[in-house]
Short mmCIF file of C-alpha atoms in Angstrom, two decimals:
data_model
loop_
_atom_site.label_atom_id
_atom_site.label_comp_id
_atom_site.label_asym_id
_atom_site.label_seq_id
_atom_site.Cartn_x
_atom_site.Cartn_y
_atom_site.Cartn_z
CA MET A 1 -25.94 1.71 1.30
CA ARG A 2 -26.34 -1.84 1.60
CA SER A 3 -25.64 -2.83 -1.89
CA ASP A 4 -22.34 -0.40 -1.91
CA ALA A 5 -21.23 -2.55 1.29
CA ARG A 6 -22.51 -5.92 -0.57
CA ARG A 7 -20.53 -4.46 -3.53
CA VAL A 8 -17.19 -3.47 -1.52
CA ARG A 9 -17.38 -7.13 0.06
CA ARG A 10 -17.58 -8.75 -3.35
CA ALA A 11 -14.55 -6.74 -4.69
CA LEU A 12 -12.62 -6.85 -1.56
CA ALA A 13 -13.15 -10.59 -2.05
CA ALA A 14 -12.10 -10.62 -5.43
CA GLY A 15 -9.17 -8.73 -4.60
CA ALA A 16 -8.01 -11.07 -1.67
CA VAL A 17 -8.78 -14.07 -3.75
CA ALA A 18 -6.12 -12.62 -6.54
CA LEU A 19 -3.56 -11.59 -4.40
CA ALA A 20 -3.42 -14.83 -2.66
CA LEU A 21 -3.42 -16.31 -6.04
CA GLY A 22 -0.22 -14.37 -6.37
CA LEU A 23 1.06 -15.98 -3.27
CA THR A 24 -0.23 -19.80 -3.86
CA GLY A 25 2.77 -21.97 -3.48
CA CYS A 26 4.66 -19.79 -0.89
CA ALA A 27 3.37 -21.74 2.28
CA ALA A 28 4.80 -25.21 0.42
CA GLY A 29 8.46 -23.13 -0.01
CA THR A 30 8.10 -23.57 -3.93
CA ASP A 31 9.24 -19.80 -4.88
CA TYR A 32 10.40 -18.66 -1.38
CA ALA A 33 10.75 -18.65 2.36
CA THR A 34 7.71 -19.61 4.73
CA GLN A 35 8.59 -15.91 6.63
CA THR A 36 8.50 -13.75 3.27
CA ALA A 37 5.19 -15.67 2.46
CA SER A 38 3.75 -15.43 5.58
CA THR A 39 4.87 -11.50 5.70
CA LEU A 40 3.32 -10.93 2.57
CA GLN A 41 0.20 -12.82 3.38
CA HIS A 42 0.01 -10.87 6.25
CA GLY A 43 -0.27 -7.67 4.07
CA VAL A 44 -3.00 -9.06 2.37
CA LEU A 45 -5.04 -9.62 5.57
CA GLU A 46 -4.51 -5.80 6.42
CA VAL A 47 -5.22 -4.96 2.95
CA ALA A 48 -8.70 -7.32 3.24
CA THR A 49 -9.45 -5.71 6.43
CA ALA A 50 -9.28 -2.15 6.17
CA ALA A 51 -11.25 -2.38 2.93
CA GLN A 52 -14.09 -4.87 4.68
CA ALA A 53 -13.75 -2.11 7.58
CA GLY A 54 -14.62 0.31 4.73
CA ASP A 55 -11.38 2.35 5.19
CA LEU A 56 -10.96 2.43 1.55
CA ALA A 57 -7.84 5.05 2.16
CA GLY A 58 -6.16 2.43 4.57
CA ALA A 59 -6.87 0.15 2.37
CA GLN A 60 -4.88 1.88 -0.44
CA THR A 61 -2.28 2.91 2.08
CA LYS A 62 -1.58 -1.02 3.35
CA LEU A 63 -1.55 -2.07 -0.56
CA ALA A 64 1.26 0.22 -1.05
CA ALA A 65 3.16 -1.11 2.00
CA LEU A 66 2.40 -4.57 0.49
CA ALA A 67 4.01 -3.54 -2.68
CA LYS A 68 7.13 -2.26 -1.33
CA LEU A 69 7.17 -5.55 0.68
CA ASN A 70 6.89 -7.56 -2.41
CA ASP A 71 9.68 -5.35 -4.19
CA ALA A 72 11.85 -5.44 -1.27
CA ALA A 73 11.48 -9.52 -1.32
CA LEU A 74 12.30 -9.48 -4.79
CA ALA A 75 15.35 -7.05 -4.22
CA LYS A 76 16.54 -9.35 -1.46
CA GLY A 77 16.03 -12.41 -3.70
CA GLU A 78 13.54 -13.78 -1.26
CA ILE A 79 10.99 -14.71 -4.44
CA GLY A 80 11.57 -14.85 -7.96
CA SER A 81 10.63 -12.54 -10.42
CA ASP A 82 7.65 -14.49 -11.86
CA ARG A 83 6.20 -14.47 -8.40
CA HIS A 84 6.95 -11.02 -8.30
CA ALA A 85 5.33 -10.41 -11.51
CA ALA A 86 2.08 -12.21 -10.15
CA ILE A 87 1.93 -10.52 -6.52
CA GLU A 88 2.28 -7.00 -8.65
CA SER A 89 -0.06 -8.02 -11.02
CA SER A 90 -2.64 -8.65 -8.29
CA ILE A 91 -1.62 -5.55 -6.65
CA VAL A 92 -2.23 -3.12 -9.34
CA ALA A 93 -5.87 -4.86 -9.89
CA VAL A 94 -6.95 -4.75 -6.60
CA ARG A 95 -5.71 -1.31 -6.18
CA ALA A 96 -7.70 -0.37 -9.24
CA ASP A 97 -10.77 -2.24 -7.67
CA LEU A 98 -10.13 0.10 -4.35
CA THR A 99 -10.08 3.07 -6.20
CA GLN A 100 -13.09 2.24 -8.24
CA LEU A 101 -14.90 2.03 -4.98
CA GLN A 102 -13.08 5.22 -3.32
CA ASP A 103 -14.59 6.99 -6.74
CA GLN A 104 -18.19 5.63 -6.12
CA ALA A 105 -18.16 6.90 -2.08
CA GLU A 106 -17.28 10.14 -3.00
CA LYS A 107 -19.57 10.28 -5.97
CA GLU A 108 -22.21 8.99 -3.54
CA ARG A 109 -20.99 11.68 -0.81
CA LEU A 110 -21.24 13.83 -2.71
CA GLN A 111 -24.85 13.33 -4.32
CA GLN A 112 -25.99 13.03 -0.76
CA GLN A 113 -24.58 16.66 0.38
CA LEU A 114 -26.25 18.14 -2.44
CA ARG A 115 -29.54 16.79 -1.88
CA GLN A 116 -28.93 17.60 1.96
CA LEU A 117 -28.19 21.24 0.25
CA GLN A 118 -31.36 21.11 -1.49
CA GLN A 119 -33.43 20.54 1.54
CA GLN A 120 -32.09 22.93 3.36
CA GLN A 121 -32.38 25.68 0.64
CA GLN A 122 -36.04 24.46 0.03
CA LYS A 123 -37.12 25.11 3.77
CA PRO A 124 -35.73 28.70 4.33
CA ASP A 125 -37.77 29.99 1.49
CA GLN A 126 -41.25 27.93 3.21
CA LYS A 127 -40.23 29.59 6.72
CA GLY A 128 -38.95 32.67 5.53
CA LYS A 129 -42.06 33.72 3.69
CA GLY A 130 -44.03 33.20 7.25
CA LYS A 131 -41.97 35.26 9.08
CA ASP A 132 -41.73 38.39 6.09
CA LYS A 133 -45.41 38.95 6.52
CA GLY A 134 -45.14 39.61 9.76
CA LYS A 135 -42.32 41.91 10.16
CA GLY A 136 -43.24 45.29 8.58
CA GLY A 137 -40.35 47.30 7.41
CA GLY A 138 -36.91 45.52 8.90
CA GLU A 139 -34.01 44.84 6.67
CA GLY A 140 -33.42 45.35 2.89
CA GLY A 141 -36.01 48.37 2.35
CA ASP A 142 -35.45 50.71 -0.54
CA GLY A 143 -37.13 53.76 0.62
#
């Protein structure tokens, strides 16, 4: 589990860096206003915070909201098409990473569930054998 947590943090860090690179230059006012940059950067922080907390579904939701902010900024003329494309590209990469992490987490959850079911299945067999010996007759008799 600890290696999974590390993997999530690494993927999160890589994704945050990719998103940040898409936003690079915004604070200096190169492509867009400081307010727009701040709004988008806040969105990146929300995605990173949710992912780091292990809330991958929440991170996906916040990433979708960030994509909408990016699209709205382009539509309003607050960012240029090049900057929009760079941010969108980063969002796509982070979305793919989050989806992969969600798939891995779901696979691990299902494997754990299977192990638990197998253990439960083995326990009643052992207990059931001992109980049946002392109960002559009872349920399920053929005759």
